[in-house]
mmCIF file of C-alpha atoms and ligand atoms in Angstrom:
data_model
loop_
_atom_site.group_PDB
_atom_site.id
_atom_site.type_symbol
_atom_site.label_atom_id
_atom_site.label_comp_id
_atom_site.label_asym_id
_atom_site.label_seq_id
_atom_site.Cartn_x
_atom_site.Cartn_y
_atom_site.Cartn_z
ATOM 1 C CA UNK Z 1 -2.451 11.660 -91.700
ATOM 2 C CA UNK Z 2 0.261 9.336 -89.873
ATOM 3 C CA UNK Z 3 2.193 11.520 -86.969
ATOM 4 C CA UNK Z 4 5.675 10.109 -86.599
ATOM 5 C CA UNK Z 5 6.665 10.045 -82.789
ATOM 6 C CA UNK Z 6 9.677 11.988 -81.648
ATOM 7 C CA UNK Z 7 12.781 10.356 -79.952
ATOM 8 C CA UNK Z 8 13.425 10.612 -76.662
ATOM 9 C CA UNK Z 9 9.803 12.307 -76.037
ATOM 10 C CA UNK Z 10 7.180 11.337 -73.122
ATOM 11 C CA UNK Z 11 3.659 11.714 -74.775
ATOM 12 C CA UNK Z 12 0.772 11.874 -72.083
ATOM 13 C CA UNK Z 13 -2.127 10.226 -73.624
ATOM 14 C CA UNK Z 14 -5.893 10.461 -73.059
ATOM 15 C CA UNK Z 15 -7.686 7.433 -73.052
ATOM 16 C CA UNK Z 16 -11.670 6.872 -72.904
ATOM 17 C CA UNK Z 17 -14.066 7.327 -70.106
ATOM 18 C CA UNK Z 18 -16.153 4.633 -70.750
ATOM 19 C CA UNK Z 19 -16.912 4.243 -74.534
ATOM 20 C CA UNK Z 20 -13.819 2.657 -75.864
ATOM 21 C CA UNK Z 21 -14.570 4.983 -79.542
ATOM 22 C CA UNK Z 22 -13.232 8.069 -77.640
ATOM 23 C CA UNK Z 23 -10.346 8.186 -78.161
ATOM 24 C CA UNK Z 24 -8.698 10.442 -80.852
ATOM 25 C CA UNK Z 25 -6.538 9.348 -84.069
ATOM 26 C CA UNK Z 26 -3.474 10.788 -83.192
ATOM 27 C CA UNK Z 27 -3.678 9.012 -79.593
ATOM 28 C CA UNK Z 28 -3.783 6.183 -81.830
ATOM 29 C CA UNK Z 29 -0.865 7.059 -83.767
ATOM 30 C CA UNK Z 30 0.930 7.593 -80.620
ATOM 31 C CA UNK Z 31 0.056 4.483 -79.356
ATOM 32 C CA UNK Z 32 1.105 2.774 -82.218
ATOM 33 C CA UNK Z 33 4.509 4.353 -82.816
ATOM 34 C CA UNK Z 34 6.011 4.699 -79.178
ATOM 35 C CA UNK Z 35 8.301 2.241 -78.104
ATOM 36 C CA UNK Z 36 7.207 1.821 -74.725
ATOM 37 C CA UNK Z 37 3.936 2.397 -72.840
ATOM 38 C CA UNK Z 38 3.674 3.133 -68.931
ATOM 39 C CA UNK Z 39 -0.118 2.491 -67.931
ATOM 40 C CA UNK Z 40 -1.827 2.442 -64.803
ATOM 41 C CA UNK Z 41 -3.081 -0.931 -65.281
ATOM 42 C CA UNK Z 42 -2.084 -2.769 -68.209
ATOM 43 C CA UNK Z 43 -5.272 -5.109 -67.707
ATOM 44 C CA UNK Z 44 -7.028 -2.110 -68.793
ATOM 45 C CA UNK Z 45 -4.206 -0.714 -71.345
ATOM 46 C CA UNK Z 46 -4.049 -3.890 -72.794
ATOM 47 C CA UNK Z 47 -7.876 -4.454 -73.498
ATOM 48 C CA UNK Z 48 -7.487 -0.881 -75.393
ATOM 49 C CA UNK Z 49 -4.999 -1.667 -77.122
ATOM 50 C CA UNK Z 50 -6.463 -4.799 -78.513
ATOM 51 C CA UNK Z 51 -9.649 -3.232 -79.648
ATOM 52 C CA UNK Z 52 -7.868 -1.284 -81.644
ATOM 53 C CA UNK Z 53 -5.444 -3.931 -83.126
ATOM 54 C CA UNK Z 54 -2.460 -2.902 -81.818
ATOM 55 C CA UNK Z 55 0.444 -5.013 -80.549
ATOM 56 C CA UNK Z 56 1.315 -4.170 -77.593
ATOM 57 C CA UNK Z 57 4.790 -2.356 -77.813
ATOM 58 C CA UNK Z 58 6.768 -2.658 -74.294
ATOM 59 C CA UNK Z 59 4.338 -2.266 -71.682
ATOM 60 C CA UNK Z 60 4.824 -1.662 -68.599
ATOM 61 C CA UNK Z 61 2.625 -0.136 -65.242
ATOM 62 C CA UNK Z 62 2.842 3.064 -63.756
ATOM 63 C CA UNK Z 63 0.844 3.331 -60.822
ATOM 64 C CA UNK Z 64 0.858 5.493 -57.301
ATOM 65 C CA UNK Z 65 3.391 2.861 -55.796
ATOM 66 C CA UNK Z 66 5.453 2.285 -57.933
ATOM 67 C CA UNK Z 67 5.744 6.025 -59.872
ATOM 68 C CA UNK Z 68 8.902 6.841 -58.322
ATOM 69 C CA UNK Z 69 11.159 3.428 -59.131
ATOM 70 C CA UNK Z 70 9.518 4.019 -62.899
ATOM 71 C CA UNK Z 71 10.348 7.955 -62.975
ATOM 72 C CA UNK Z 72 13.943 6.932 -62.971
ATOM 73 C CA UNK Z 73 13.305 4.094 -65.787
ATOM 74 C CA UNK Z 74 11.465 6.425 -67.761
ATOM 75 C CA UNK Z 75 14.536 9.178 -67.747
ATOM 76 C CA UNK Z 76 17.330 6.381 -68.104
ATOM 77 C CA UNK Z 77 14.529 4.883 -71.401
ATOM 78 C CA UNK Z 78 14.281 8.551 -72.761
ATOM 79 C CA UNK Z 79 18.375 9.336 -72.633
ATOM 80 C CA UNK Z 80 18.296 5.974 -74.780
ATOM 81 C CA UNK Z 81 16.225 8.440 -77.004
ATOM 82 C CA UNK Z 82 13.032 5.854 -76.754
ATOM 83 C CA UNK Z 83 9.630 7.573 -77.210
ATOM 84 C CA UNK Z 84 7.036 7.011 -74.279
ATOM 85 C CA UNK Z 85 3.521 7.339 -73.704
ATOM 86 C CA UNK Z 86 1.949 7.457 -70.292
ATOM 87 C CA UNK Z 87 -1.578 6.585 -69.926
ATOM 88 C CA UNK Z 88 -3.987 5.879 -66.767
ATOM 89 C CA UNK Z 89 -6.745 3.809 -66.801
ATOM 90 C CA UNK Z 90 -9.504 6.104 -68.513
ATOM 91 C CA UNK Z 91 -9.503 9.932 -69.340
ATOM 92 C CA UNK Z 92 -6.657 12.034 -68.989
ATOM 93 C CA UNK Z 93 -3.130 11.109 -66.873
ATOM 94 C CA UNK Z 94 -2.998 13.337 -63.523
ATOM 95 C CA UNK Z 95 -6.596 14.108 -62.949
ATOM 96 C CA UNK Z 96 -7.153 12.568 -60.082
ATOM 97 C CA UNK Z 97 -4.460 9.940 -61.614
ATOM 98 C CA UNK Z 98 -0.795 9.248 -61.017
ATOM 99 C CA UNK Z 99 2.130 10.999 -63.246
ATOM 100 C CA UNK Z 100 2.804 14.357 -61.500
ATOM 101 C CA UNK Z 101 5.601 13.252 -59.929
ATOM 102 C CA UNK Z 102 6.924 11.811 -63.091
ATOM 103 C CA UNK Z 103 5.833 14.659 -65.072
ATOM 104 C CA UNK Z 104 8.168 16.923 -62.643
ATOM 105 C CA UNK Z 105 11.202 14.458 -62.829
ATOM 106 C CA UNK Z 106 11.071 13.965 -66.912
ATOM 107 C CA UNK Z 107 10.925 18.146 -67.225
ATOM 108 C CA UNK Z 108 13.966 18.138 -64.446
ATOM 109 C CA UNK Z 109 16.108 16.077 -66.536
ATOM 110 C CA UNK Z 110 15.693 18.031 -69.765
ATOM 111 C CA UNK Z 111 13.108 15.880 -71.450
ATOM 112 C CA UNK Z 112 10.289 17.176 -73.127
ATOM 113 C CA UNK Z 113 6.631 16.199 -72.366
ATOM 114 C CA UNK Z 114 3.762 16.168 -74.828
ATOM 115 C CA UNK Z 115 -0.229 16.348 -74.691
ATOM 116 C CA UNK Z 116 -2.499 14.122 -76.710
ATOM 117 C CA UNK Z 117 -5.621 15.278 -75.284
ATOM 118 C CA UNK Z 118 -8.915 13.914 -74.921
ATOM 119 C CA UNK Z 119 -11.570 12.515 -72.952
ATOM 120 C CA UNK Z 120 -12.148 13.407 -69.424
ATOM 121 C CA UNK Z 121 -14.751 13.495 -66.826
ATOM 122 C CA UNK Z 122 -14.532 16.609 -65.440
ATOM 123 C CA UNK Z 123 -14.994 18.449 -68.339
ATOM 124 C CA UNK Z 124 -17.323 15.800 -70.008
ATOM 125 C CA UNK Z 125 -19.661 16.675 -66.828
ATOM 126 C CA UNK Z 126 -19.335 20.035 -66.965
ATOM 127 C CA UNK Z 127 -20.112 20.629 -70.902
ATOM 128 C CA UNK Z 128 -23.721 19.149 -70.275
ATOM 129 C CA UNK Z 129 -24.286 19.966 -66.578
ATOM 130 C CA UNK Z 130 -26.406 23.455 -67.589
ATOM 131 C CA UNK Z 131 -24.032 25.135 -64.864
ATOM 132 C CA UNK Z 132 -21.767 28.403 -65.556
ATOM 133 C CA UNK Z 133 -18.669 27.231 -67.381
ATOM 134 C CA UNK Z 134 -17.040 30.239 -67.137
ATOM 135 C CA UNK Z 135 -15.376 29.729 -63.737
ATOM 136 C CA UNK Z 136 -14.722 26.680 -61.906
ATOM 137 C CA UNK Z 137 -13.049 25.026 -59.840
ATOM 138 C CA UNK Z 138 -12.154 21.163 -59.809
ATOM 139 C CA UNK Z 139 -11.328 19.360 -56.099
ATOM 140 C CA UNK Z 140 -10.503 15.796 -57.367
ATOM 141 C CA UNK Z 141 -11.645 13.154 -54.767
ATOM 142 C CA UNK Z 142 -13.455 14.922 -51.429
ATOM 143 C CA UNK Z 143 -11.143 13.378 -48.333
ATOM 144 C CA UNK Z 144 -12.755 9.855 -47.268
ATOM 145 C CA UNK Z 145 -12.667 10.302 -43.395
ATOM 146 C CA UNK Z 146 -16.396 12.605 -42.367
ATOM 147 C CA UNK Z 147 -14.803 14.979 -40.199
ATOM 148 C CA UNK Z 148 -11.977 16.127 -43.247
ATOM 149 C CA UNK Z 149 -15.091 15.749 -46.055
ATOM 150 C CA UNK Z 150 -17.049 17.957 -43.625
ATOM 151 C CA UNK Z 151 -14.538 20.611 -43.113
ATOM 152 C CA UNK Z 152 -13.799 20.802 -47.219
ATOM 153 C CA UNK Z 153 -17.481 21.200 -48.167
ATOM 154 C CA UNK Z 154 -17.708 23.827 -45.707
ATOM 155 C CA UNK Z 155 -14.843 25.740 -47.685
ATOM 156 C CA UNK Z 156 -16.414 24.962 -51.245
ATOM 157 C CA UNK Z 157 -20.090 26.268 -50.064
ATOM 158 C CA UNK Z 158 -18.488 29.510 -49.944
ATOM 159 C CA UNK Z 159 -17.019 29.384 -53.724
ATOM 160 C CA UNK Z 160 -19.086 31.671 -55.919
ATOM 161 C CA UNK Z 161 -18.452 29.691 -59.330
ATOM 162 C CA UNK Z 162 -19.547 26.097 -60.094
ATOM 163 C CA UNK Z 163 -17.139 23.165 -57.802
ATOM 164 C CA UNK Z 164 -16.800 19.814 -59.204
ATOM 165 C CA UNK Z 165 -14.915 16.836 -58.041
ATOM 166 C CA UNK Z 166 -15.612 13.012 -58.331
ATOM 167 C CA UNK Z 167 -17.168 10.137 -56.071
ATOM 168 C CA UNK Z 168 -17.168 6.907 -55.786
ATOM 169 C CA UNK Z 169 -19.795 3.970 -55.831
ATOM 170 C CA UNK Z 170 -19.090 3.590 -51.692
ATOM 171 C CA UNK Z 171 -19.258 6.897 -51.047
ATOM 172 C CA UNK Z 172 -21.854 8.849 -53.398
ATOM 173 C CA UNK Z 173 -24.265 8.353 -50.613
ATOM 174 C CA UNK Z 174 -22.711 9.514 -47.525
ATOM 175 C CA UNK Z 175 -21.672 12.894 -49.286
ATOM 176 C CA UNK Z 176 -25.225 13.312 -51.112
ATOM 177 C CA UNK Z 177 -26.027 13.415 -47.226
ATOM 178 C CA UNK Z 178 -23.522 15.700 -46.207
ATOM 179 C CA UNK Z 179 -24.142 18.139 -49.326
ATOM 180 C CA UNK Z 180 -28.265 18.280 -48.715
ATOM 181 C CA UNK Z 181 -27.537 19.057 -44.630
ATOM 182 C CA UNK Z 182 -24.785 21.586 -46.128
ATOM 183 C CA UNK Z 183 -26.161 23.301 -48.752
ATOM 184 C CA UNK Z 184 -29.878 22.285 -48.939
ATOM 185 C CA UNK Z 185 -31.001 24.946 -51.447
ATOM 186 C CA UNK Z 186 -28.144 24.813 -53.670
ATOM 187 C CA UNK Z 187 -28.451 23.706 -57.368
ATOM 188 C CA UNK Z 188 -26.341 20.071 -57.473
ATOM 189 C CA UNK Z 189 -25.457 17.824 -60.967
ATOM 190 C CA UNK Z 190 -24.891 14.327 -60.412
ATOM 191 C CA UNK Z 191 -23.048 12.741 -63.653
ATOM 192 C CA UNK Z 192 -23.250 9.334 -63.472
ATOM 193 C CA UNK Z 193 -21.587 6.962 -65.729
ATOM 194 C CA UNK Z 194 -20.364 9.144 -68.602
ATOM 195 C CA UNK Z 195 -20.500 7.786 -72.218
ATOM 196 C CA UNK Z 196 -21.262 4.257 -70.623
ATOM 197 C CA UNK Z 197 -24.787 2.103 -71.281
ATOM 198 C CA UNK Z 198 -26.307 3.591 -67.891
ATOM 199 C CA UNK Z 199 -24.932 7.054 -68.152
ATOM 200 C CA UNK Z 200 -27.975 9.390 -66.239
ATOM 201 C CA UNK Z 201 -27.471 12.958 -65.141
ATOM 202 C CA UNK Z 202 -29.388 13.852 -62.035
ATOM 203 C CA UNK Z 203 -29.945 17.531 -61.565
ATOM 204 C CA UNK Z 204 -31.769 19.569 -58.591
ATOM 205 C CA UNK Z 205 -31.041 20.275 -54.868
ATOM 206 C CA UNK Z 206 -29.043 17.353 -53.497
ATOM 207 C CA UNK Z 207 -31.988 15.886 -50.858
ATOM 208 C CA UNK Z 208 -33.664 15.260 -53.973
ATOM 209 C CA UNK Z 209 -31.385 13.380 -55.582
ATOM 210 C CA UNK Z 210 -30.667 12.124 -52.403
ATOM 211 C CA UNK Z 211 -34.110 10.460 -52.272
ATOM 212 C CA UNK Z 212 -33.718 8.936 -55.409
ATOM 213 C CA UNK Z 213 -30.417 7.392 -54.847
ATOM 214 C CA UNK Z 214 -32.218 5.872 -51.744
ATOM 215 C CA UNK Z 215 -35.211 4.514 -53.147
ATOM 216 C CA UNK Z 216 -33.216 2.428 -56.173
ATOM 217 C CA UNK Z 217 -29.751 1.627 -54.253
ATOM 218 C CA UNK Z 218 -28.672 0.270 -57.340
ATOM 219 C CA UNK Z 219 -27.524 3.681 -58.522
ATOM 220 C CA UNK Z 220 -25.167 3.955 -56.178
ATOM 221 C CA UNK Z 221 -23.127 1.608 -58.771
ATOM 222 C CA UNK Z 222 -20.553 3.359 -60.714
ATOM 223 C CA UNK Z 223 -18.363 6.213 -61.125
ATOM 224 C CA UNK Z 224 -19.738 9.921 -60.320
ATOM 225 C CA UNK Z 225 -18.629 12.998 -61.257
ATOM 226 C CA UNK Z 226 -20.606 15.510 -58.735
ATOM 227 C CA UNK Z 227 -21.181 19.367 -59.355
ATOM 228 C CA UNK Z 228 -22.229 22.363 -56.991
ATOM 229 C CA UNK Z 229 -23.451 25.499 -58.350
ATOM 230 C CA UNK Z 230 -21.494 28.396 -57.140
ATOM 231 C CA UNK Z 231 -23.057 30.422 -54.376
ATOM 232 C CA UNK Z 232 -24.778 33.497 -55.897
ATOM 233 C CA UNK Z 233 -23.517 37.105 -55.264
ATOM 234 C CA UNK Z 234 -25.272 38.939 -52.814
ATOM 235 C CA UNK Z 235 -27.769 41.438 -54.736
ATOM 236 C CA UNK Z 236 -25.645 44.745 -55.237
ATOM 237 C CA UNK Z 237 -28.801 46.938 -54.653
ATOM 238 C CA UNK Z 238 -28.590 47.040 -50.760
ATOM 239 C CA UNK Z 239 -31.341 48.789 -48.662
ATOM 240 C CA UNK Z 240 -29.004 51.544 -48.210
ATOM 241 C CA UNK Z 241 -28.782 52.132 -51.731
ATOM 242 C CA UNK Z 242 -32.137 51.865 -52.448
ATOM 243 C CA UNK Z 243 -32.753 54.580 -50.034
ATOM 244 C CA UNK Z 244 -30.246 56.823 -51.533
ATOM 245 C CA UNK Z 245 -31.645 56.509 -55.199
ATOM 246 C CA UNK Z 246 -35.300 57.385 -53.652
ATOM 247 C CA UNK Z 247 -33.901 60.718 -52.042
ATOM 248 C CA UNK Z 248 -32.364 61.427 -54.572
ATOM 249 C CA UNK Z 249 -35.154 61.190 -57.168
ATOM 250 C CA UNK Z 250 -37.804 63.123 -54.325
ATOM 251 C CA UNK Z 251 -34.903 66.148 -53.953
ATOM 252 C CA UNK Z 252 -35.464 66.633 -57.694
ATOM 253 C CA UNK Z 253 -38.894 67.403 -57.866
ATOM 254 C CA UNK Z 254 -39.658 68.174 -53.236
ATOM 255 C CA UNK Z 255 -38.507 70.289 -50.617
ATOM 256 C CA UNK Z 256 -37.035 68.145 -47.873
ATOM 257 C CA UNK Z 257 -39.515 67.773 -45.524
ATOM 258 C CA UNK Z 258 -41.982 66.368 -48.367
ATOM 259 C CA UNK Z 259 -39.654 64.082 -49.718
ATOM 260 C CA UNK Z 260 -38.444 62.481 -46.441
ATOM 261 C CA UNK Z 261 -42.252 62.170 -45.566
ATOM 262 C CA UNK Z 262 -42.443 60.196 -48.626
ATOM 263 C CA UNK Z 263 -39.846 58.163 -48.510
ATOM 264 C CA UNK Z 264 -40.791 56.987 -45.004
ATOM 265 C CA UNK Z 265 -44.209 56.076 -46.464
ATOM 266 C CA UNK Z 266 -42.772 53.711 -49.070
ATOM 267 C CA UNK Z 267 -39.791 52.477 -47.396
ATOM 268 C CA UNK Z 268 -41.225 52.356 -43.505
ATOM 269 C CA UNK Z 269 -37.623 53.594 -42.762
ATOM 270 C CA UNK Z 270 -36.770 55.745 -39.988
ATOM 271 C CA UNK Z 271 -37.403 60.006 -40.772
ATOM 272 C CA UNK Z 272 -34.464 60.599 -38.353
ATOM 273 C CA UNK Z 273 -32.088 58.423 -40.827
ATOM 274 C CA UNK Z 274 -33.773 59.123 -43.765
ATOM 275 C CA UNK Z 275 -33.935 62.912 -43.011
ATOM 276 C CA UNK Z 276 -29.826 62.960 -42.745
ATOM 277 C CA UNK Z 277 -28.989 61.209 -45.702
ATOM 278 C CA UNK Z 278 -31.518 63.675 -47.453
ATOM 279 C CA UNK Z 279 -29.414 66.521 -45.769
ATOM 280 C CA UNK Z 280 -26.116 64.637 -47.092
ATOM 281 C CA UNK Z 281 -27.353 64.416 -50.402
ATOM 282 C CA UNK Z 282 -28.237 68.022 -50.906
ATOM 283 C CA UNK Z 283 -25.062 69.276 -49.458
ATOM 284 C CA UNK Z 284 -23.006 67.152 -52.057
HETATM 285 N N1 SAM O 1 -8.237 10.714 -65.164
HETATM 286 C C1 SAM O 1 -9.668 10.585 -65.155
HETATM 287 C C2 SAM O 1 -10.273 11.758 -65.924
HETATM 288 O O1 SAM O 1 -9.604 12.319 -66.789
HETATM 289 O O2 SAM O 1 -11.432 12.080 -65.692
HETATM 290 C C3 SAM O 1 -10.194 10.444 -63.755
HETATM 291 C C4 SAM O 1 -9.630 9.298 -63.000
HETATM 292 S S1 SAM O 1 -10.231 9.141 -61.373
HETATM 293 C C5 SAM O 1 -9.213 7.873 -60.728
HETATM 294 C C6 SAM O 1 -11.697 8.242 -61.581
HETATM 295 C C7 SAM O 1 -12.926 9.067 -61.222
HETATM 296 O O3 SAM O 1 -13.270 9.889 -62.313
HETATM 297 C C8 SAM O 1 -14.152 8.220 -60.962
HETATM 298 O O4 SAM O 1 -14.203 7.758 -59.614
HETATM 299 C C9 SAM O 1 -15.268 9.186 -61.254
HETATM 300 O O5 SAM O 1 -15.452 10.060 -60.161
HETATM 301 C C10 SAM O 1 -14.678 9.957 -62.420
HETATM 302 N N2 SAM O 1 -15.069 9.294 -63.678
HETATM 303 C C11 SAM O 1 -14.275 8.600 -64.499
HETATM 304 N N3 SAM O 1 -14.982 8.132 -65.547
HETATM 305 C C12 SAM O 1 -16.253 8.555 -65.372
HETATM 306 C C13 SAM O 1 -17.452 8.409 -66.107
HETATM 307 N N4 SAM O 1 -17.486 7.701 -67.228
HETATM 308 N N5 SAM O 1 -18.573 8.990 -65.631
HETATM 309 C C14 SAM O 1 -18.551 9.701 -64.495
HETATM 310 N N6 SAM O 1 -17.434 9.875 -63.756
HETATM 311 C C15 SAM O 1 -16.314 9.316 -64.183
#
């Protein structure tokens, strides 16, 4: 069914992630219909648009230099009552993309905003990763410079659900490096390529992917999305615990002495320590 779009409304539309048949019907429709389009690159936008046979309404970029200047167009176009869609290069406008500031300044000014959702790598990774979905936490781009990229991993190793952000071809390498000095034990997901001819998914602790990535350079090439497994809880059953739940079974069926005897045996605990939290437990 045809949507009609709405007058004087800015429609943020997802766009593919690689394989140019992702992209929904009504982002179609939208596409279609709107009377101007704001892309990232309209290079890309425009090879899109052709594959899907449709004339290019107004179209016009959007980028991270020139997003302010084209806020202001955008809210002068949408008090003309124009419809607008906004779309990046691939997946969805904002992740790790420009808009937010035009996003804010549209809402500001009384103008409504509208999803047409769809592809994106984040969540493309993380649906076939085999990592907890339940949590998570997404970091966009890790800072370029070491030193900052250092200091920020050493804040996610601490995160107890699964961390995801994306890489680039120039720097997949230095941070598989970082991550396996890091966090050499910890369960890593490479997604490489998503939806594309050469899509892989590497999965395991990051020196061994790592040693793959160095033996066949060539898969440096392309777009990453990386994911850490969170780091696990510590076990709740502490020593101290443990301890307590022995006593406690002994002083059922012992007198003291015998049961602190015992539990010294199996636990090789001290009889002074052991012997007090037996006293504590029978004067509950
Ligand atoms: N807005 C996009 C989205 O919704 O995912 C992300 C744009 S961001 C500028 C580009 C980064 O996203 C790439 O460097 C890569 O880390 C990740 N990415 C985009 N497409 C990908 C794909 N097909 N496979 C893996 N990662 C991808």
């Amino acid at each position: 069914m045809n949507m009609m779009v709405e007058k004087a409304k800015l429609y943020v539309v997802a766009t593919p992630i690689g394989n140019l048949q992702d992209i929904t019907l009504r982002a179609l429709d939208v596409l279609k219909q709107v009377d101007v389009i704001f892309a990232e690159d309209t290079r890309v936008t425009k090879k899109l648009l052709q594959q899907y046979a449709i004339a290019p309404p107004l179209l016009y970029s959007c980028h991270e230099h020139n997003e302010a200047g084209r806020s202001s167009q955008i809210v002068e176009l949408l008090s003309q009552g124009k419809s607008i869609a906004l779309v990046s290069d691939a997946g969805t406008p904002l992740i790790s993309d420009p808009g937010f500031y035009l996003i804010q300044s549209v809402k500001e000014n009384g103008f409504s905003v509208e999803t047409v959702p769809g592809a994106c790598a984040l969540i493309a990774a993380l649906s076939i990763a085999g990592l907890p979905t339940d949590a998570f936490s997404f970091y966009g781009f890790l800072p370029a410079k070491p030193k900052a990229k250092k200091d920020k991993l050493q804040l996610i190793m601490h995160v107890a659900h699964t961390c995801i952000f994306y890489e680039s071809t120039h720097r997949i390498l230095a941070t598989l490096k970082l991550i396996s000095e890091l966090l050499p034990q910890r369960k890593v997901v490479v997604a490489k390529e998503l939806t594309k001819q050469h899509e892989q998914v590497f999965e395991g602790w990051a020196c061994e992917i790592l040693a793959q990535f160095e033996k066949e350079p060539l898969l440096c090439k392309g777009e990453f999305v990386i994911l850490l497994e969170g780091v696990k809880a510590p076990k709740l059953e502490t020593s101290e615990t443990n301890d307590d739940r022995l006593l406690q079974v002994l002083l059922r069926h012992l007198p003291i002495k015998q049961a602190v005897q015992i539990a010294v045996e199996i636990t090789n605990g001290k009889k002074n320590a052991l012997y007090k939290k037996a006293l504590a437990q029978q004067n509950r």
